[in-house]
Amino acid sequence: MRLIITPDAEGVAREGARLVADLVRARPSAVLGLAAGATPVGLYRRLVEAQRAGTLDLSGITVIGLDDYLGLPPGHQAACRTVLERSLLAPLNLPEARRHLLGAGDPAVACAEHERAIAACGGIDLQILGIGVNGHIGFNEPGAAFDARTHQVALAATTRTINRKDFAEGEPVPSAAITMGIGTILEARRILLLATGASKADALAAAVLGTVTEAVPASALQRHADVTVIADFAAAAGLSS
Ligand code: F6R
């Protein structure tokens, strides 16, 4: 694993955007796997700014969504699909045919179609991930099998509690989701794991330095040959001892 530690979330966004930009310049038709959540939004904003400034051409990329809740109405503000569309895909005006997102339709059909879409575009060149405080990647919660493909999952209580903030008061947080499995994630040619804030420090340390175990889903990344971790000082606090 390569580790880039930078003072703050803005630095994480800057370093992450630089890595993505280098990849896309070398391969304009790159296939990018995209996490939602708060962490990568600054990176996505920088990509949009670079495209607008004419310093980067993202018009040829294909995107693959990492995960999404089940049961949310179309356009729900917390849906991963909405986050990705709002922060990156709509501003880039990326054609629908090159957006493969989860979060709509029959779950079993959506899972199978997602795997087919990934294969049809030749696999993922770079998978962008965040990390949950419980060590999840995508919505692969502790205990998830390392060889799983895109599948339906039950969300951990911790995840539902933390993500409560993204929902209106009194609105139920979904209990189910679809996620690319860890097996699918590990097939990406490169992986970029982003982490910001003190709440991620324990999970990041366990993922990077700890035992490889299904109890810490992100520890599976130790089995991948090309992982870059970009963390701010707070999230990297457990890595220096
Ligand atoms: C979101 C996702 C999750 C998040 C993780 C961190 O698509 O797959 O694994 O990356 O929960 O979320 P944030 O970035 O909101 O702290």
XYZ file of N, CA and C and ligand atoms in Angstrom:
739
model
N 0.850 -1.203 0.000
C 0.000 0.000 0.000
C 0.880 1.246 0.000
N 0.487 2.217 -0.798
C 1.140 3.524 -0.755
C 0.315 4.411 0.150
N 0.969 5.215 0.957
C 0.257 6.039 1.931
C 0.613 7.500 1.700
N -0.389 8.329 1.513
C -0.167 9.771 1.381
C -0.907 10.430 2.538
N -0.170 11.143 3.370
C -0.796 11.802 4.514
C -0.680 13.306 4.318
N -1.777 13.983 4.482
C -1.842 15.413 4.188
C -2.621 16.080 5.335
N -2.386 17.386 5.587
C -2.944 17.954 6.817
C -4.463 17.849 6.964
N -5.190 18.088 5.884
C -6.639 18.221 6.075
C -7.417 17.637 4.895
N -8.741 17.737 5.007
C -9.619 17.138 3.991
C -9.386 17.766 2.620
N -9.044 19.037 2.599
C -8.780 19.699 1.319
C -7.555 19.077 0.647
N -6.559 18.734 1.475
C -5.370 18.069 0.935
C -5.706 16.685 0.388
N -6.590 15.990 1.070
C -7.023 14.662 0.589
C -7.702 14.819 -0.769
N -8.574 15.824 -0.881
C -9.268 16.066 -2.150
C -8.267 16.402 -3.254
N -7.279 17.239 -2.920
C -6.293 17.674 -3.916
C -5.441 16.493 -4.404
N -4.916 15.705 -3.432
C -4.061 14.560 -3.801
C -4.862 13.509 -4.559
N -6.094 13.288 -4.117
C -6.953 12.305 -4.783
C -7.263 12.735 -6.206
N -7.594 14.021 -6.374
C -7.923 14.523 -7.714
C -6.701 14.437 -8.625
N -5.524 14.678 -8.058
C -4.303 14.585 -8.862
C -4.102 13.158 -9.375
N -4.328 12.188 -8.491
C -4.155 10.788 -8.890
C -5.154 10.417 -9.993
N -6.410 10.844 -9.811
C -7.429 10.527 -10.823
C -7.087 11.231 -12.136
N -6.675 12.492 -12.043
C -6.362 13.249 -13.261
C -5.205 12.589 -14.025
N -4.173 12.150 -13.305
C -3.043 11.484 -13.967
C -3.525 10.238 -14.709
N -4.398 9.487 -14.041
C -4.920 8.264 -14.662
C -5.711 8.586 -15.926
N -6.597 9.587 -15.828
C -7.467 9.902 -16.969
C -6.659 10.506 -18.124
N -5.604 11.254 -17.793
C -4.757 11.793 -18.880
C -4.069 10.653 -19.624
N -3.662 9.628 -18.861
C -2.992 8.483 -19.491
C -3.996 7.587 -20.210
N -5.217 7.577 -19.714
C -6.238 6.686 -20.292
C -7.582 7.419 -20.289
N -7.852 8.200 -21.323
C -9.067 9.036 -21.348
C -10.368 8.245 -21.233
N -10.339 6.952 -21.590
C -11.556 6.148 -21.482
C -11.587 5.349 -20.178
N -10.912 5.841 -19.155
C -10.808 5.111 -17.885
C -12.184 4.783 -17.298
N -12.236 3.631 -16.630
C -13.447 3.202 -15.927
C -13.213 3.456 -14.442
N -14.019 4.340 -13.868
C -13.840 4.730 -12.466
C -14.975 4.177 -11.615
N -14.631 3.446 -10.567
C -15.620 2.998 -9.584
C -15.742 4.078 -8.519
N -16.973 4.475 -8.207
C -17.163 5.659 -7.366
C -17.918 5.381 -6.078
N -17.289 5.713 -4.960
C -18.008 5.746 -3.686
C -18.781 7.050 -3.593
N -19.864 7.026 -2.822
C -20.560 8.265 -2.458
C -20.121 8.591 -1.019
N -21.057 9.055 -0.197
C -20.649 9.486 1.147
C -20.009 10.859 1.050
N -19.593 11.390 2.190
C -19.066 12.760 2.220
C -17.609 12.832 1.760
N -16.826 11.799 2.061
C -15.370 11.911 1.892
C -14.916 12.264 0.468
N -15.429 11.594 -0.575
C -14.870 11.885 -1.908
C -15.435 13.127 -2.584
N -16.386 13.812 -1.956
C -17.070 14.915 -2.642
C -16.093 16.045 -3.013
N -15.125 16.315 -2.154
C -14.129 17.349 -2.463
C -13.276 16.962 -3.665
N -12.951 15.693 -3.762
C -12.203 15.188 -4.928
C -13.050 15.385 -6.189
N -14.333 15.020 -6.113
C -15.202 15.157 -7.285
C -15.323 16.638 -7.679
N -15.437 17.514 -6.679
C -15.544 18.947 -6.973
C -14.310 19.408 -7.739
N -13.142 18.946 -7.321
C -11.908 19.345 -8.003
C -11.851 18.818 -9.433
N -12.378 17.618 -9.646
C -12.415 17.095 -11.020
C -13.310 17.969 -11.897
N -14.463 18.355 -11.358
C -15.386 19.208 -12.118
C -14.711 20.549 -12.415
N -14.023 21.096 -11.421
C -13.335 22.391 -11.624
C -12.265 22.262 -12.717
N -11.535 21.140 -12.696
C -10.478 20.952 -13.699
C -11.068 20.834 -15.100
N -12.197 20.129 -15.182
C -12.859 20.005 -16.500
C -13.312 21.389 -16.977
N -13.901 22.159 -16.062
C -14.399 23.498 -16.441
C -13.253 24.421 -16.830
N -12.109 24.245 -16.158
C -10.953 25.096 -16.455
C -10.243 24.649 -17.732
N -10.641 23.490 -18.254
C -10.031 22.998 -19.489
C -8.691 22.324 -19.263
N -8.365 21.994 -18.002
C -7.078 21.344 -17.743
C -7.206 19.818 -17.708
N -8.430 19.317 -17.756
C -8.655 17.867 -17.719
C -9.912 17.569 -18.515
N -9.833 16.518 -19.335
C -11.002 16.134 -20.141
C -11.542 14.809 -19.620
N -12.678 14.885 -18.948
C -13.280 13.681 -18.362
C -14.412 13.143 -19.232
N -14.524 13.673 -20.448
C -15.699 13.331 -21.255
C -15.708 11.875 -21.710
N -14.555 11.192 -21.619
C -14.506 9.814 -22.111
C -14.620 8.746 -21.032
N -14.748 9.143 -19.776
C -14.736 8.141 -18.703
C -16.068 7.381 -18.642
N -16.014 6.224 -18.020
C -17.212 5.453 -17.664
C -17.202 5.329 -16.152
N -18.375 5.448 -15.507
C -18.395 5.337 -14.048
C -19.274 4.174 -13.598
N -18.831 3.571 -12.507
C -19.519 2.438 -11.890
C -19.810 2.827 -10.445
N -21.054 2.811 -10.056
C -21.403 3.124 -8.668
C -21.016 1.981 -7.748
N -20.584 2.331 -6.555
C -20.120 1.317 -5.600
C -21.281 0.661 -4.847
N -22.265 1.459 -4.479
C -23.323 0.928 -3.612
C -24.495 1.899 -3.578
N -25.581 1.470 -2.956
C -26.689 2.395 -2.688
C -27.681 1.744 -1.732
N -28.466 2.579 -1.099
C -29.551 2.094 -0.244
C -30.629 1.452 -1.103
N -31.399 0.597 -0.499
C -32.601 0.079 -1.136
C -33.807 0.790 -0.553
N -34.791 1.016 -1.402
C -36.082 1.492 -0.920
C -36.251 2.996 -0.841
N -35.296 3.753 -1.335
C -35.465 5.214 -1.316
C -36.172 5.669 -2.598
N -36.993 6.709 -2.507
C -37.633 7.218 -3.725
C -36.583 7.841 -4.651
N -36.859 7.860 -5.973
C -35.899 8.445 -6.909
C -35.550 9.879 -6.515
N -34.277 10.206 -6.585
C -33.839 11.573 -6.301
C -33.668 11.879 -4.820
N -33.831 10.880 -3.942
C -33.657 11.143 -2.505
C -32.262 11.697 -2.249
N -32.199 12.715 -1.408
C -30.928 13.419 -1.188
C -29.824 12.527 -0.616
N -30.207 11.461 0.124
C -29.194 10.608 0.751
C -28.732 9.475 -0.163
N -29.450 9.253 -1.256
C -29.108 8.121 -2.129
C -27.715 8.340 -2.721
N -26.938 7.276 -2.794
C -25.591 7.381 -3.370
C -25.683 7.866 -4.815
N -26.688 7.357 -5.527
C -26.915 7.778 -6.914
C -27.075 9.299 -7.001
N -27.867 9.855 -6.086
C -28.108 11.308 -6.102
C -26.812 12.060 -5.814
N -26.073 11.574 -4.817
C -24.814 12.241 -4.445
C -23.858 12.262 -5.632
N -23.735 11.134 -6.311
C -22.800 11.061 -7.445
C -23.280 11.910 -8.607
N -24.611 11.883 -8.849
C -25.129 12.681 -9.968
C -24.915 14.161 -9.697
N -25.225 14.571 -8.457
C -25.147 15.997 -8.125
C -23.691 16.489 -8.115
N -22.805 15.680 -7.495
C -21.447 16.191 -7.283
C -20.538 16.012 -8.499
N -20.857 15.066 -9.369
C -19.915 14.780 -10.461
C -20.581 14.583 -11.822
N -21.558 13.717 -11.897
C -22.007 13.262 -13.220
C -22.807 14.318 -13.964
N -23.701 15.012 -13.250
C -24.462 16.079 -13.920
C -23.541 17.237 -14.318
N -22.684 17.720 -13.406
C -21.775 18.796 -13.823
C -20.870 18.405 -14.996
N -20.508 17.126 -15.068
C -19.667 16.689 -16.198
C -20.489 16.426 -17.448
N -21.824 16.344 -17.256
C -22.718 16.030 -18.373
C -22.339 14.691 -19.008
N -22.025 13.721 -18.159
C -21.602 12.409 -18.647
C -22.810 11.671 -19.234
N -22.688 11.113 -20.440
C -23.829 10.427 -21.056
C -24.343 9.276 -20.167
N -25.666 9.096 -20.169
C -26.309 8.031 -19.378
C -25.673 6.664 -19.664
N -25.315 6.427 -20.898
C -24.803 5.111 -21.293
C -23.485 4.783 -20.586
N -22.813 5.803 -20.068
C -21.551 5.543 -19.369
C -21.655 5.787 -17.864
N -22.909 5.783 -17.366
C -23.143 5.837 -15.908
C -23.798 4.521 -15.488
N -23.106 3.741 -14.720
C -23.689 2.483 -14.243
C -23.840 2.597 -12.726
N -25.034 3.007 -12.311
C -25.262 3.264 -10.895
C -26.249 2.253 -10.328
N -26.118 2.003 -9.047
C -27.063 1.118 -8.362
C -28.206 1.974 -7.806
N -29.143 1.347 -7.123
C -30.172 2.113 -6.414
C -31.501 2.202 -7.122
N -31.662 1.495 -8.235
C -32.973 1.507 -8.905
C -33.286 0.099 -9.387
N -34.569 -0.223 -9.470
C -35.003 -1.507 -10.032
C -34.926 -2.647 -9.048
N -35.283 -3.825 -9.539
C -35.283 -5.030 -8.716
C -33.843 -5.337 -8.254
N -33.631 -5.533 -6.945
C -32.259 -5.695 -6.437
C -31.474 -6.835 -7.073
N -32.114 -8.002 -7.207
C -31.362 -9.152 -7.745
C -30.955 -8.882 -9.187
N -31.868 -8.293 -9.947
C -31.569 -7.974 -11.348
C -30.467 -6.910 -11.402
N -30.583 -5.902 -10.526
C -29.596 -4.808 -10.516
C -28.198 -5.346 -10.194
N -28.110 -6.277 -9.257
C -26.798 -6.849 -8.888
C -26.173 -7.565 -10.077
N -26.972 -8.395 -10.733
C -26.447 -9.159 -11.874
C -26.054 -8.210 -13.010
N -26.894 -7.198 -13.243
C -26.596 -6.250 -14.323
C -25.327 -5.453 -14.028
N -25.123 -5.162 -12.746
C -23.935 -4.391 -12.372
C -22.670 -5.184 -12.692
N -22.667 -6.446 -12.329
C -21.502 -7.291 -12.628
C -21.280 -7.378 -14.136
N -22.390 -7.499 -14.887
C -22.270 -7.567 -16.356
C -21.714 -6.257 -16.911
N -22.178 -5.143 -16.348
C -21.717 -3.833 -16.842
C -20.220 -3.665 -16.587
N -19.771 -4.100 -15.418
C -18.337 -3.984 -15.097
C -17.514 -4.815 -16.088
N -17.974 -6.037 -16.334
C -17.245 -6.910 -17.275
C -17.273 -6.316 -18.678
N -18.435 -5.793 -19.070
C -18.590 -5.281 -20.447
C -17.687 -4.082 -20.709
N -17.381 -3.308 -19.669
C -16.482 -2.166 -19.951
C -15.027 -2.522 -19.641
N -14.757 -3.788 -19.470
C -13.364 -4.233 -19.374
C -12.789 -4.164 -17.973
N -13.665 -4.029 -16.958
C -13.193 -3.969 -15.570
C -12.922 -2.540 -15.148
N -12.740 -2.365 -13.852
C -12.578 -1.025 -13.271
C -11.088 -0.674 -13.221
N -10.736 0.471 -13.767
C -9.334 0.908 -13.727
C -8.970 1.423 -12.340
N -9.875 2.208 -11.751
C -9.592 2.775 -10.423
C -10.874 2.773 -9.604
N -10.821 2.119 -8.457
C -11.967 2.128 -7.540
C -11.688 3.108 -6.412
N -12.550 4.112 -6.284
C -12.430 5.094 -5.207
C -13.310 4.636 -4.051
N -12.714 4.585 -2.861
C -13.425 4.110 -1.673
C -13.302 5.112 -0.531
N -14.338 5.169 0.322
C -14.219 5.747 1.650
C -14.141 4.584 2.632
N -14.106 4.896 3.906
C -14.098 3.833 4.924
C -15.079 4.199 6.029
N -15.834 3.215 6.479
C -16.751 3.446 7.591
C -16.020 3.377 8.924
N -16.596 3.927 9.961
C -15.947 3.859 11.280
C -15.860 2.404 11.753
N -16.673 1.549 11.197
C -16.600 0.124 11.549
C -15.742 -0.660 10.560
N -15.033 0.057 9.698
C -14.134 -0.613 8.751
C -14.806 -1.053 7.471
N -16.072 -0.645 7.264
C -16.713 -1.109 6.015
C -16.140 -0.382 4.801
N -16.188 -1.064 3.675
C -15.920 -0.437 2.372
C -17.118 -0.760 1.501
N -17.565 0.207 0.712
C -18.898 0.059 0.138
C -19.842 -0.137 1.313
N -20.849 -0.948 1.117
C -21.685 -1.320 2.273
C -21.373 -2.756 2.691
N -20.117 -3.148 2.531
C -19.664 -4.451 3.037
C -19.332 -4.278 4.511
N -20.268 -4.734 5.336
C -20.156 -4.534 6.774
C -19.275 -5.626 7.397
N -18.819 -5.446 8.646
C -17.990 -6.467 9.281
C -18.621 -7.860 9.157
N -17.775 -8.819 8.770
C -18.244 -10.184 8.555
C -18.473 -10.500 7.083
N -18.443 -9.472 6.229
C -18.684 -9.696 4.796
C -17.597 -10.613 4.219
N -18.021 -11.499 3.325
C -17.067 -12.431 2.707
C -16.169 -11.683 1.730
N -14.894 -12.036 1.730
C -13.929 -11.360 0.868
C -14.101 -11.727 -0.612
N -14.871 -12.804 -0.882
C -15.034 -13.190 -2.297
C -16.407 -12.814 -2.842
N -17.154 -11.990 -2.095
C -18.530 -11.682 -2.520
C -18.555 -10.787 -3.747
N -19.578 -10.996 -4.561
C -19.841 -10.144 -5.731
C -20.893 -9.102 -5.332
N -21.360 -8.334 -6.284
C -22.400 -7.336 -6.002
C -23.634 -8.054 -5.433
N -24.092 -7.581 -4.289
C -25.168 -8.319 -3.605
C -25.940 -7.390 -2.669
N -27.072 -7.916 -2.203
C -27.893 -7.173 -1.243
C -27.368 -7.440 0.166
N -27.355 -6.400 0.990
C -26.864 -6.554 2.363
C -27.833 -5.901 3.353
N -27.703 -6.337 4.607
C -28.374 -5.639 5.710
C -27.350 -4.660 6.278
N -27.758 -3.410 6.469
C -26.816 -2.423 7.011
C -26.599 -2.638 8.500
N -25.352 -2.430 8.937
C -25.032 -2.555 10.367
C -25.698 -1.411 11.136
N -26.003 -1.676 12.394
C -26.640 -0.647 13.230
C -25.770 0.605 13.289
N -24.449 0.428 13.400
C -23.533 1.585 13.440
C -23.690 2.452 12.188
N -23.736 1.813 11.054
C -23.838 2.556 9.790
C -25.143 3.342 9.748
N -26.235 2.692 10.172
C -27.540 3.374 10.130
C -27.554 4.555 11.096
N -26.922 4.396 12.237
C -26.883 5.495 13.221
C -26.058 6.660 12.666
N -24.889 6.368 12.107
C -24.019 7.438 11.599
C -24.673 8.152 10.407
N -25.339 7.392 9.559
C -25.911 7.991 8.346
C -27.280 8.637 8.590
N -27.798 8.527 9.810
C -29.057 9.161 10.214
C -29.080 10.648 9.821
N -27.893 11.284 9.913
C -27.778 12.728 9.625
C -28.178 13.085 8.196
N -28.150 12.105 7.310
C -28.463 12.376 5.901
C -29.962 12.294 5.614
N -30.748 11.953 6.652
C -32.181 11.756 6.470
C -32.953 12.785 7.294
N -34.166 13.054 6.864
C -34.988 14.029 7.584
C -35.377 13.468 8.950
N -35.681 14.365 9.861
C -36.087 13.942 11.198
C -37.331 13.059 11.099
N -37.298 11.920 11.769
C -38.450 11.022 11.764
C -38.504 10.092 10.567
N -37.663 10.369 9.579
C -37.659 9.504 8.387
C -36.837 8.252 8.688
N -37.344 7.068 8.341
C -36.538 5.872 8.632
C -35.290 5.783 7.751
N -34.195 5.345 8.354
C -32.968 5.080 7.586
C -33.119 3.662 7.022
N -32.885 3.472 5.728
C -33.054 2.120 5.172
C -32.229 1.086 5.938
N -32.740 -0.138 5.965
C -31.995 -1.192 6.645
C -31.262 -2.076 5.632
N -31.546 -1.872 4.353
C -30.938 -2.727 3.330
C -30.288 -1.874 2.250
N -29.330 -2.492 1.596
C -28.577 -1.794 0.549
C -28.075 -2.808 -0.468
N -27.553 -2.282 -1.570
C -26.828 -3.126 -2.537
C -25.403 -2.601 -2.563
N -24.458 -3.506 -2.616
C -23.058 -3.073 -2.687
C -22.257 -3.997 -3.602
N -21.284 -3.417 -4.290
C -20.293 -4.272 -4.910
C -19.663 -5.073 -3.780
N -19.438 -6.354 -4.011
C -18.815 -7.175 -2.980
C -17.313 -6.920 -2.919
N -16.707 -7.430 -1.866
C -15.260 -7.225 -1.725
C -14.508 -7.946 -2.853
N -15.029 -9.080 -3.278
C -14.414 -9.785 -4.416
C -14.417 -8.904 -5.655
N -15.545 -8.216 -5.890
C -15.654 -7.329 -7.055
C -14.687 -6.156 -6.906
N -14.655 -5.579 -5.717
C -13.780 -4.417 -5.466
C -12.314 -4.794 -5.700
N -11.920 -5.967 -5.211
C -10.505 -6.365 -5.318
C -10.072 -6.625 -6.756
N -11.045 -6.771 -7.663
C -10.690 -6.966 -9.072
C -10.370 -5.655 -9.787
N -10.664 -4.518 -9.146
C -10.282 -3.234 -9.767
C -8.763 -3.216 -9.908
N -8.279 -2.630 -11.006
C -6.825 -2.660 -11.224
C -6.086 -1.795 -10.210
N -6.708 -0.673 -9.819
C -6.110 0.171 -8.767
C -7.208 0.554 -7.796
N -6.812 0.808 -6.566
C -7.771 1.212 -5.541
C -7.236 2.459 -4.833
N -8.132 3.399 -4.621
C -7.806 4.630 -3.892
C -8.737 4.710 -2.696
N -8.152 4.616 -1.501
C -8.943 4.681 -0.267
C -8.714 6.045 0.377
N -9.797 6.761 0.613
C -9.730 8.103 1.200
C -10.268 8.056 2.625
N -9.619 8.788 3.528
C -10.122 8.846 4.905
C -9.828 10.219 5.489
N -10.842 10.806 6.085
C -10.669 12.107 6.740
C -11.340 12.083 8.105
N -10.731 12.777 9.052
C -11.357 12.975 10.357
C -10.984 11.922 11.381
N -10.989 12.352 12.634
C -10.563 11.489 13.744
C -11.439 10.252 13.897
N -12.691 10.338 13.497
C -13.589 9.182 13.683
C -13.144 7.979 12.847
N -12.300 8.217 11.840
C -11.860 7.115 10.967
C -10.509 6.523 11.408
N -9.880 7.121 12.418
C -8.502 6.734 12.755
C -8.386 5.256 13.138
N -9.263 4.781 13.996
C -9.154 3.377 14.431
C -9.396 2.424 13.267
N -10.432 2.724 12.491
C -10.757 1.842 11.352
C -9.615 1.832 10.345
N -9.024 3.000 10.089
C -7.942 3.061 9.095
C -6.712 2.294 9.591
N -6.403 2.446 10.867
C -5.249 1.716 11.417
C -5.486 0.207 11.329
N -6.690 -0.219 11.651
C -7.006 -1.657 11.576
C -6.929 -2.149 10.133
N -7.380 -1.308 9.215
C -7.381 -1.712 7.805
C -5.969 -1.828 7.253
N -5.100 -0.889 7.634
C -3.767 -0.800 7.020
C -2.734 -1.652 7.768
N -2.823 -1.640 9.106
C -1.790 -2.295 9.914
C -2.269 -3.581 10.582
N -3.570 -3.765 10.653
C -4.105 -4.884 11.435
C -4.099 -6.195 10.678
N -4.604 -7.207 11.351
C -4.754 -8.531 10.748
C -5.763 -8.453 9.615
N -5.518 -9.205 8.578
C -6.499 -9.293 7.497
C -7.620 -10.216 7.971
N -8.791 -9.625 8.178
C -9.890 -10.391 8.745
C -11.227 -9.852 8.250
N -12.185 -10.743 8.088
C -13.513 -10.309 7.634
C -14.186 -9.413 8.672
N -13.656 -9.399 9.893
C -14.210 -8.493 10.910
C -13.909 -7.033 10.572
N -12.876 -6.819 9.760
C -12.523 -5.462 9.295
C -12.511 -5.511 7.765
N -13.647 -5.234 7.139
C -13.714 -5.418 5.681
C -12.592 -4.717 4.921
N -12.218 -3.498 5.342
C -11.181 -2.763 4.601
C -9.812 -3.430 4.701
N -9.610 -4.331 5.643
C -8.320 -5.028 5.728
C -8.098 -5.913 4.502
N -9.166 -6.243 3.783
C -9.029 -7.036 2.543
C -8.138 -6.311 1.542
N -8.060 -4.982 1.658
C -7.260 -4.209 0.698
C -5.773 -4.550 0.804
N -5.348 -5.102 1.941
C -3.946 -5.527 2.068
C -3.618 -6.628 1.069
N -4.658 -7.298 0.549
C -4.425 -8.383 -0.421
C -4.327 -7.865 -1.853
N -4.507 -6.555 -2.031
C -4.479 -5.988 -3.389
C -3.096 -5.393 -3.645
N -2.621 -5.523 -4.877
C -1.242 -5.119 -5.175
C -1.087 -3.625 -5.431
N -2.175 -2.893 -5.660
C -2.031 -1.483 -6.044
C -3.076 -0.616 -5.335
N -2.805 -0.361 -4.076
C -3.718 0.457 -3.266
C -2.987 1.727 -2.840
N -3.628 2.870 -3.023
C -3.132 4.128 -2.472
C -4.117 4.587 -1.412
N -3.598 4.890 -0.238
C -4.419 5.432 0.841
C -4.070 6.907 0.974
N -5.072 7.768 0.942
C -4.836 9.191 1.197
C -5.656 9.570 2.425
N -4.960 10.050 3.441
C -5.632 10.359 4.708
C -5.172 11.714 5.219
N -6.044 12.378 5.957
C -5.600 13.598 6.622
C -4.959 13.235 7.970
N -4.344 14.228 8.612
C -3.606 13.940 9.850
C -4.497 13.224 10.864
N -5.740 13.697 10.992
C -6.635 13.141 12.022
C -6.948 11.675 11.752
N -7.240 11.349 10.505
C -7.576 9.952 10.170
C -6.342 9.064 10.231
N -5.166 9.651 10.006
C -3.928 8.869 9.989
C -3.306 8.743 11.383
N -3.984 9.237 12.400
C -3.383 9.290 13.738
C -2.927 7.924 14.253
N -3.587 6.872 13.865
C -3.228 5.544 14.358
C -2.179 4.853 13.519
N -1.660 5.512 12.508
C -0.728 4.853 11.597
C 0.735 5.101 11.950
N 0.970 6.036 12.871
C 2.354 6.462 13.085
C 3.031 5.764 14.260
N 2.299 4.997 15.049
C 2.902 4.415 16.272
C 3.814 3.249 15.936
C -20.520 5.200 0.246
C -19.795 4.057 0.808
C -19.386 4.019 2.224
C -18.686 5.296 2.658
C -18.312 5.245 4.133
C -17.721 6.549 4.594
O -20.785 4.989 -1.126
O -19.544 3.127 0.115
O -18.541 2.917 2.435
O -17.534 5.468 1.873
O -19.442 4.964 4.901
O -18.692 7.544 4.489
P -18.309 9.075 4.630
O -17.423 9.400 3.496
O -19.637 9.796 4.522
O -17.650 9.231 5.942
